[in-house]
Short mmCIF file of C-alpha atoms in Angstrom, two decimals:
data_model
loop_
_atom_site.label_atom_id
_atom_site.label_comp_id
_atom_site.label_asym_id
_atom_site.label_seq_id
_atom_site.Cartn_x
_atom_site.Cartn_y
_atom_site.Cartn_z
CA MET A 1 100.81 83.18 89.52
CA LEU A 2 103.46 84.68 91.98
CA SER A 3 104.86 87.02 89.72
CA PHE A 4 101.37 88.55 88.41
CA LEU A 5 100.72 88.98 92.63
CA ILE A 6 104.09 91.12 92.67
CA GLU A 7 103.28 92.92 89.79
CA ALA A 8 99.74 93.86 91.18
CA LEU A 9 101.14 95.35 94.03
CA VAL A 10 103.57 97.46 92.37
CA ARG A 11 100.85 98.39 89.54
CA SER A 12 98.28 99.34 92.50
CA SER A 13 101.16 101.09 94.74
CA VAL A 14 102.28 103.24 91.76
CA LEU A 15 98.92 104.12 90.98
CA ILE A 16 97.58 105.07 93.97
CA ALA A 17 101.27 107.24 94.86
CA ALA A 18 100.52 108.94 91.19
CA VAL A 19 97.14 109.94 92.10
CA TRP A 20 98.09 111.25 95.22
CA VAL A 21 101.11 113.30 93.83
CA LEU A 22 98.39 114.44 91.38
CA LEU A 23 95.99 115.83 94.16
CA GLN A 24 98.93 117.40 96.19
CA VAL A 25 99.92 119.21 92.68
CA CYS A 26 96.87 120.39 91.66
CA ARG A 27 95.86 121.13 95.66
CA ILE A 28 92.57 119.46 95.41
CA ARG A 29 90.92 120.63 98.85
CA HIS A 30 87.51 119.75 97.99
CA ALA A 31 86.64 116.17 99.89
CA GLY A 32 84.25 115.48 96.95
CA GLY A 33 86.54 115.86 94.41
CA GLU A 34 88.92 113.70 96.23
CA LYS A 35 85.92 111.27 96.93
CA PHE A 36 85.46 111.36 93.10
CA ALA A 37 89.31 110.71 92.20
CA TRP A 38 89.79 107.89 94.61
CA THR A 39 86.42 106.21 93.73
CA LEU A 40 88.16 106.04 90.16
CA VAL A 41 91.17 104.40 91.35
CA ALA A 42 89.55 101.52 92.84
CA ALA A 43 87.57 100.59 89.98
CA ALA A 44 90.69 101.19 87.91
CA LEU A 45 92.89 98.80 90.49
CA LEU A 46 89.84 96.49 89.41
CA ALA A 47 89.71 96.56 85.78
CA MET A 48 93.69 96.92 85.92
CA PRO A 49 94.13 92.96 85.62
CA LEU A 50 92.04 92.92 82.53
CA LEU A 51 94.05 95.74 80.75
CA ILE A 52 97.16 93.70 81.61
CA ALA A 53 95.54 90.47 79.67
CA SER A 54 94.10 92.14 76.59
CA MET A 55 97.48 93.95 75.93
CA VAL A 56 99.29 90.48 76.41
CA ALA A 57 96.76 88.80 74.54
CA GLY A 58 97.10 91.54 71.27
CA THR A 59 100.76 90.38 71.07
CA MET A 60 99.66 87.01 70.01
CA LEU A 61 99.55 87.36 66.35
CA PRO A 62 99.24 84.14 64.40
CA VAL A 63 102.63 83.30 62.38
CA ALA A 64 102.78 80.85 59.63
CA ILE A 65 105.51 78.31 60.73
CA LEU A 66 106.29 75.19 58.91
CA PRO A 67 107.63 71.56 60.47
CA ALA A 68 110.94 71.95 57.81
CA GLN A 69 111.69 75.27 59.83
CA LEU A 70 112.34 73.13 62.69
CA ALA A 71 115.59 71.42 62.03
CA ALA A 72 117.02 75.48 60.88
CA SER A 73 116.33 76.26 65.06
CA GLY A 74 119.68 76.31 67.19
CA GLY A 75 117.61 76.36 70.52
CA ALA A 76 116.91 73.07 72.33
CA LEU A 77 114.59 73.00 75.60
CA THR A 78 116.96 71.55 78.71
CA ALA A 79 115.50 70.41 81.81
CA LEU A 80 116.57 72.33 85.46
CA PRO A 81 115.84 71.08 88.80
CA PRO A 82 112.55 72.48 90.72
CA VAL A 83 113.51 75.78 91.99
CA ALA A 84 111.42 77.20 95.10
CA HIS A 85 108.05 75.46 93.86
CA ALA A 86 107.04 74.85 97.59
CA LEU A 87 107.72 78.68 98.25
CA CYS A 88 105.75 79.91 95.29
CA SER A 89 102.63 77.46 96.17
CA PHE A 90 102.60 78.26 100.02
CA LEU A 91 102.66 82.24 98.60
CA ILE A 92 99.71 81.54 96.31
CA ALA A 93 97.67 79.49 99.20
CA VAL A 94 98.19 82.41 101.52
CA TYR A 95 96.86 84.62 98.88
CA GLY A 96 94.08 82.50 98.35
CA VAL A 97 93.32 82.41 102.12
CA GLY A 98 93.14 86.39 102.35
CA VAL A 99 90.82 86.57 99.58
CA ALA A 100 88.37 84.28 100.60
CA ALA A 101 88.67 85.70 104.16
CA PHE A 102 87.84 89.28 103.06
CA ALA A 103 85.58 88.47 100.62
CA ALA A 104 83.64 86.43 103.10
CA ARG A 105 83.82 89.66 105.63
CA LEU A 106 82.49 91.48 102.62
CA GLY A 107 79.90 88.95 101.91
CA SER A 108 78.97 88.62 105.59
CA GLY A 109 78.62 92.47 105.99
CA LEU A 110 76.15 92.99 102.97
CA LEU A 111 74.07 90.15 104.29
CA LEU A 112 73.75 91.83 107.43
CA GLY A 113 72.89 95.02 106.20
CA ALA A 114 70.05 93.27 104.21
CA ARG A 115 68.93 91.39 107.25
CA LEU A 116 68.81 94.47 109.37
CA ARG A 117 67.02 96.95 106.10
CA ARG A 118 64.24 93.30 106.18
CA GLY A 119 63.49 93.45 109.85
CA ALA A 120 63.41 97.48 110.28
CA GLN A 121 59.65 99.15 110.54
CA PRO A 122 59.42 101.81 107.81
CA VAL A 123 58.96 105.49 108.81
CA ALA A 124 57.10 107.18 106.10
CA ARG A 125 56.45 110.82 108.03
CA TRP A 126 60.45 110.91 108.35
CA GLY A 127 61.22 109.88 104.87
CA GLN A 128 61.42 113.26 102.81
CA GLY A 129 61.97 110.81 99.60
CA MET A 130 64.04 108.47 101.38
CA ASP A 131 63.46 105.12 102.42
CA VAL A 132 63.90 105.55 106.26
CA ARG A 133 63.48 103.04 109.00
CA LEU A 134 63.76 102.37 112.82
CA SER A 135 65.71 99.28 113.97
CA ALA A 136 66.22 98.06 117.52
CA LYS A 137 69.59 96.23 116.35
CA VAL A 138 71.33 99.58 115.62
CA HIS A 139 72.38 102.07 118.13
CA ALA A 140 73.41 105.05 116.28
CA PRO A 141 72.00 106.25 112.40
CA VAL A 142 73.39 104.47 109.71
CA SER A 143 72.65 103.96 105.85
CA PHE A 144 73.08 100.86 104.04
CA GLY A 145 72.49 101.27 100.30
CA SER A 146 69.48 104.00 99.71
CA THR A 147 68.30 102.78 103.24
CA VAL A 148 68.27 104.85 106.40
CA LEU A 149 68.36 103.00 109.55
CA LEU A 150 67.59 104.80 112.75
CA PRO A 151 67.72 103.41 116.22
CA ALA A 152 64.46 102.78 118.06
CA ALA A 153 65.30 105.42 120.46
CA SER A 154 65.15 108.47 117.93
CA VAL A 155 61.58 108.45 118.24
CA ARG A 156 62.12 110.63 121.65
CA TRP A 157 64.49 113.25 119.40
CA ASP A 158 64.13 116.85 119.20
CA ALA A 159 63.55 118.03 115.62
CA ALA A 160 66.77 120.01 115.28
CA THR A 161 68.63 115.99 115.76
CA LEU A 162 66.43 114.42 113.49
CA ARG A 163 66.59 116.98 110.92
CA ALA A 164 70.56 117.07 110.88
CA VAL A 165 70.79 113.36 111.15
CA LEU A 166 68.56 113.12 108.12
CA ALA A 167 70.21 115.47 106.30
CA HIS A 168 73.34 113.94 106.89
CA GLU A 169 72.17 110.46 105.74
CA ARG A 170 70.41 111.95 102.82
CA GLU A 171 73.68 113.20 101.23
CA HIS A 172 75.16 109.74 102.21
CA ILE A 173 72.71 108.21 99.67
CA ARG A 174 72.52 111.28 96.77
CA ASN A 175 76.40 110.33 96.24
CA ARG A 176 75.95 106.65 96.59
CA ASP A 177 78.55 106.42 99.52
CA GLY A 178 77.36 102.64 100.12
CA GLN A 179 78.04 101.42 96.86
CA ARG A 180 81.72 103.37 96.81
CA LEU A 181 82.09 101.62 100.12
CA TRP A 182 81.41 98.21 98.51
CA LEU A 183 83.86 98.96 95.52
CA ALA A 184 86.57 99.63 97.67
CA SER A 185 85.73 96.74 99.97
CA LEU A 186 85.84 94.84 96.85
CA CYS A 187 89.33 96.18 96.05
CA ARG A 188 90.81 95.25 99.62
CA ALA A 189 89.71 92.02 99.10
CA ILE A 190 91.47 91.61 95.74
CA PHE A 191 94.60 93.27 96.78
CA TRP A 192 94.34 92.96 100.53
CA PHE A 193 98.31 92.28 100.51
CA ASN A 194 98.65 96.12 99.78
CA PRO A 195 98.60 97.94 102.61
CA LEU A 196 97.97 101.27 100.57
CA VAL A 197 94.76 99.26 99.75
CA HIS A 198 93.82 99.46 103.25
CA TRP A 199 94.39 103.16 103.40
CA LEU A 200 92.18 104.06 100.24
CA ASN A 201 89.63 101.93 101.41
CA ARG A 202 90.02 104.16 105.14
CA ARG A 203 90.33 107.28 103.11
CA LEU A 204 87.10 106.58 101.02
CA ALA A 205 85.27 106.16 104.23
CA ILE A 206 86.30 109.13 105.95
CA LEU A 207 85.70 111.34 102.57
CA ALA A 208 81.97 110.12 102.47
CA GLU A 209 81.41 111.36 106.03
CA LEU A 210 83.04 114.69 105.44
CA THR A 211 81.16 115.57 102.19
CA SER A 212 78.02 114.57 104.33
CA ASP A 213 78.65 116.95 107.25
CA ALA A 214 79.45 119.89 104.88
CA ALA A 215 76.26 119.41 103.23
CA ALA A 216 74.41 119.05 106.63
CA VAL A 217 75.92 122.15 108.03
CA GLU A 218 74.29 123.71 105.52
CA GLU A 219 71.24 122.78 105.11
CA VAL A 220 70.86 122.96 109.30
CA GLY A 221 72.17 126.38 109.14
CA ASP A 222 73.80 125.77 112.31
CA ARG A 223 77.59 124.59 112.58
CA SER A 224 77.65 124.25 116.59
CA THR A 225 73.91 122.80 117.14
CA TYR A 226 75.21 119.65 114.02
CA LEU A 227 78.64 119.16 116.08
CA GLN A 228 76.38 118.78 119.43
CA VAL A 229 74.27 116.12 117.68
CA LEU A 230 77.85 114.64 116.20
CA MET A 231 79.52 114.29 119.30
CA ARG A 232 76.62 112.91 120.95
CA ILE A 233 75.84 110.04 118.39
CA ALA A 234 79.73 109.47 118.56
CA SER A 235 79.50 108.13 122.06
CA ALA A 236 76.88 105.33 120.77
CA GLU A 237 78.47 101.56 120.03
CA ALA A 238 80.12 100.95 117.02
CA SER A 239 77.74 100.01 113.79
CA PRO A 240 79.14 97.05 111.56
CA GLU A 241 81.06 96.95 108.57
CA LEU A 242 79.74 97.93 105.67
CA LEU A 243 76.93 100.41 107.36
CA LEU A 244 77.86 104.05 106.94
CA PRO A 245 77.40 105.37 110.71
CA MET A 246 77.00 108.95 110.89
CA ALA A 247 79.72 109.33 113.47
CA SER A 248 82.49 107.11 114.84
CA ARG A 249 84.92 107.71 117.71
CA ALA A 250 88.07 107.01 115.18
CA ASP A 251 87.49 109.51 113.00
CA LEU A 252 85.40 112.47 114.97
CA PRO A 253 88.30 114.86 115.71
CA LEU A 254 89.57 114.95 112.16
CA ARG A 255 85.64 115.78 111.01
CA LEU A 256 85.88 118.19 113.85
CA ARG A 257 88.75 119.82 112.98
CA ARG A 258 87.21 120.13 109.31
CA LEU A 259 84.23 121.28 110.41
CA LEU A 260 85.86 124.19 113.05
CA SER A 261 88.52 125.15 110.54
CA PRO A 262 87.41 128.68 109.23
CA SER A 263 89.14 127.85 105.86
CA GLU A 264 86.75 124.88 105.49
CA GLN A 265 85.68 124.74 101.77
CA ALA A 266 82.51 123.66 100.23
CA ALA A 267 82.56 119.89 99.89
CA ARG A 268 81.42 119.47 96.61
CA SER A 269 83.63 120.55 93.58
CA PRO A 270 82.44 121.95 90.23
CA ALA A 271 81.70 119.64 87.52
CA SER A 272 84.33 120.88 85.24
CA HIS A 273 87.28 120.42 88.02
CA GLN A 274 85.56 116.86 88.16
CA ALA A 275 86.26 115.89 84.88
CA VAL A 276 89.47 117.14 84.43
CA LEU A 277 90.26 115.31 87.45
CA GLY A 278 88.46 112.23 86.27
CA SER A 279 90.49 112.15 83.18
CA ALA A 280 93.86 112.55 84.68
CA VAL A 281 93.17 109.50 86.99
CA VAL A 282 92.26 107.57 83.70
CA LEU A 283 94.88 108.28 81.60
CA LEU A 284 97.33 107.86 84.29
CA SER A 285 95.71 104.24 85.17
CA THR A 286 95.65 103.46 81.65
CA LEU A 287 99.39 104.54 81.26
CA ILE A 288 100.05 102.53 84.40
CA GLY A 289 98.12 99.19 83.27
CA ALA A 290 99.64 99.23 79.83
CA CYS A 291 103.39 99.69 81.00
CA ALA A 292 105.46 96.73 79.93
CA ALA A 293 102.60 94.80 79.62
CA LYS A 294 103.67 93.48 76.28
CA PRO A 295 105.55 90.34 76.25
CA LEU A 296 108.92 90.34 74.51
CA VAL A 297 109.13 88.01 71.37
CA LEU A 298 111.74 85.81 71.07
CA THR A 299 112.90 82.66 68.47
CA GLY A 300 115.72 80.29 68.14
CA PRO A 301 118.58 80.24 70.32
CA ALA A 302 117.62 83.57 72.33
CA ALA A 303 114.24 82.10 73.36
CA ALA A 304 116.09 78.50 74.72
CA ALA A 305 118.65 80.89 76.65
CA ALA A 306 115.62 83.19 78.44
CA LEU A 307 113.53 79.99 78.89
CA GLN A 308 114.50 76.59 80.80
CA LEU A 309 112.41 74.00 81.64
CA GLU A 310 111.80 73.72 85.55
CA GLN A 311 108.94 71.27 85.76
CA THR A 312 107.62 68.93 82.99
CA PRO A 313 104.49 66.50 83.23
CA SER A 314 105.29 62.95 84.14
CA ALA A 315 105.05 59.82 81.70
CA SER A 316 101.22 59.13 82.59
CA GLN A 317 100.19 62.58 82.44
CA LEU A 318 101.95 62.67 78.70
CA LYS A 319 99.75 59.54 77.69
CA SER A 320 96.82 61.30 78.86
CA PHE A 321 97.63 63.92 76.69
CA TYR A 322 97.54 61.85 73.31
CA PRO A 323 93.85 61.52 72.55
CA PRO A 324 92.83 57.65 72.94
CA LEU A 325 91.07 57.52 69.57
CA LEU A 326 94.10 59.23 67.62
CA ARG A 327 96.67 56.43 69.34
CA ARG A 328 93.84 53.37 68.45
CA ARG A 329 94.40 55.09 64.91
CA ASN A 330 97.95 54.85 64.62
CA ILE A 331 97.74 59.16 63.96
CA GLN A 332 100.85 60.79 64.69
CA GLY A 333 101.94 64.54 63.95
CA LEU A 334 103.51 67.71 64.82
CA VAL A 335 101.94 70.95 66.50
CA ILE A 336 103.22 74.16 66.82
CA VAL A 337 102.07 76.11 69.69
CA ARG A 338 102.51 79.74 70.32
CA ILE A 339 102.48 80.34 74.07
CA THR A 340 102.93 83.44 76.50
CA VAL A 341 105.34 82.58 79.37
CA ASP A 342 104.61 85.10 82.22
CA ALA A 343 107.52 86.33 84.50
CA GLY A 344 107.09 83.91 86.86
CA GLY A 345 107.54 81.38 83.86
CA HIS A 346 103.64 80.04 83.92
CA VAL A 347 102.35 79.37 80.27
CA VAL A 348 99.51 81.97 80.66
CA ASP A 349 98.02 81.58 76.84
CA THR A 350 98.58 79.08 73.90
CA ARG A 351 97.50 79.52 70.30
CA ILE A 352 97.93 76.91 67.69
CA VAL A 353 99.86 78.02 64.62
CA ALA A 354 100.71 75.17 62.46
CA GLU A 355 99.62 71.70 62.79
CA THR A 356 100.25 68.58 60.84
CA PRO A 357 98.03 66.67 60.24
CA ALA A 358 95.55 69.59 60.24
CA GLY A 359 92.00 69.20 61.69
CA VAL A 360 92.11 65.64 63.69
CA GLY A 361 92.71 66.61 67.12
CA LEU A 362 95.99 67.21 68.07
CA GLY A 363 95.92 70.79 68.60
CA ALA A 364 93.98 70.84 71.71
CA ALA A 365 95.80 68.06 72.69
CA ALA A 366 99.59 70.04 72.29
CA GLN A 367 97.65 73.46 73.83
CA ARG A 368 96.91 70.95 77.23
CA VAL A 369 100.66 69.81 77.14
CA ALA A 370 102.15 73.09 76.70
CA ARG A 371 100.17 74.36 79.82
CA SER A 372 101.52 71.59 82.09
CA TYR A 373 105.20 72.90 81.80
CA GLN A 374 106.90 75.22 84.04
CA PHE A 375 109.56 77.21 82.78
CA ALA A 376 112.52 79.36 84.65
CA ASN A 377 112.17 82.97 82.67
CA ARG A 378 115.61 84.31 83.15
CA LEU A 379 114.16 87.43 81.81
CA HIS A 380 111.44 88.44 84.39
CA ARG A 381 109.18 89.48 82.14
CA PRO A 382 106.38 88.26 79.98
CA VAL A 383 108.03 86.49 76.78
CA VAL A 384 106.31 85.14 73.46
CA THR A 385 107.54 82.43 71.92
CA SER A 386 106.96 79.07 69.58
CA LEU A 387 107.03 75.37 71.07
CA PRO A 388 106.54 72.79 68.80
CA ILE A 389 105.09 69.69 70.05
CA LYS A 390 105.55 66.16 68.22
CA PHE A 391 103.18 63.35 69.09
CA ALA A 392 104.68 59.72 68.16
CA LEU A 393 103.87 56.43 68.91
CA GLN A 394 106.05 53.69 70.04
CA ARG A 395 106.40 50.44 68.18
CA SER A 396 104.80 48.73 70.74
CA ALA A 397 100.54 49.31 70.89
CA SER A 398 100.70 48.99 74.75
CA THR A 399 103.65 51.37 74.94
CA ALA A 400 103.01 54.98 76.76
CA PRO A 401 103.06 57.44 73.78
CA ALA A 402 105.31 60.41 73.69
CA ALA A 403 104.17 64.07 73.36
CA LYS A 404 106.93 66.12 73.99
CA PRO A 405 108.51 69.30 72.97
CA LEU A 406 111.32 69.12 70.34
CA THR A 407 112.95 72.90 69.40
CA ARG A 408 112.52 76.25 69.84
CA ASP A 409 111.57 78.12 67.01
#
């Protein structure tokens, strides 16, 4: 698990850095095009663990291994003392706490937004095809999903202010910016340990505002009027997270500079540009996700040199692995389990490739035994190898049975 987190940190950082370089090289200046690219990156980060898992599983091809071949194997498993097991457990626990905290933050934000929307009063005459509602619990215009929430004081706004606000929020809804923010927040909850993912979350929020600003100015037709509305609304109280406020003090200077810049370009990039940019981002994501995902297949002495036992099941665990019905029937046997060991030495996948006697239930028990082992992986990369596990009963029926690996093939 720890090795998976380290790998996730490296891959997510490389992907974000690669897309940033791509945007700079291609001189993407449209806020809409950049927002589209970073949205694809957030989706790719969430899909990357599944891509890596599928690449690893794709190498697990069945191999016919006969028990007679075991005698020719030159490698044997040797036990090692535990290495930094407590530290690994602590770091994994810290990761779990972080995921829980950010997931709770996301969930509470969604519940709050739903509660505000449910308690707000619809205003049909302002809607113009949108779901616009008045709420006494918000102090500035915000959007949540496809709903626009306006403060109660908006009933006293002049026509120019109301038109600017609705134009801004309409662009948020048209672009599904609320859903983008939820996607980015989910990505942040899983990759919270990567500072670049926090930057990605913040960048998407700013780009959503820039695209809405440009669309609103185009619809209102008066840049100075829109700037006055924006600065007036930015002085209101901050809105809860996951609600897209029309203006906040934190990003107001950047937005004002973009609006006042004579070289400001339209927020919407051509569809053909988005198609090319999207293809490039998907290609980068696939290459980074698939790079070095396939494990190394080792046999015999090479596997024994690369993997050494670090943690083994106790005698009581071994006894519990042996099916009670098979013990009572005095059924013994040998199972060859094909295992995938990740870079950290954890068994992450098991496949039965040979079982003697077949069909009695020893295979499932052998897979449980294999998953209970912890290895020291000296290669620090995924390894696929074969693990023979013998089920043998001792002479006394009351004595605990043995279920242990023999030699490496």
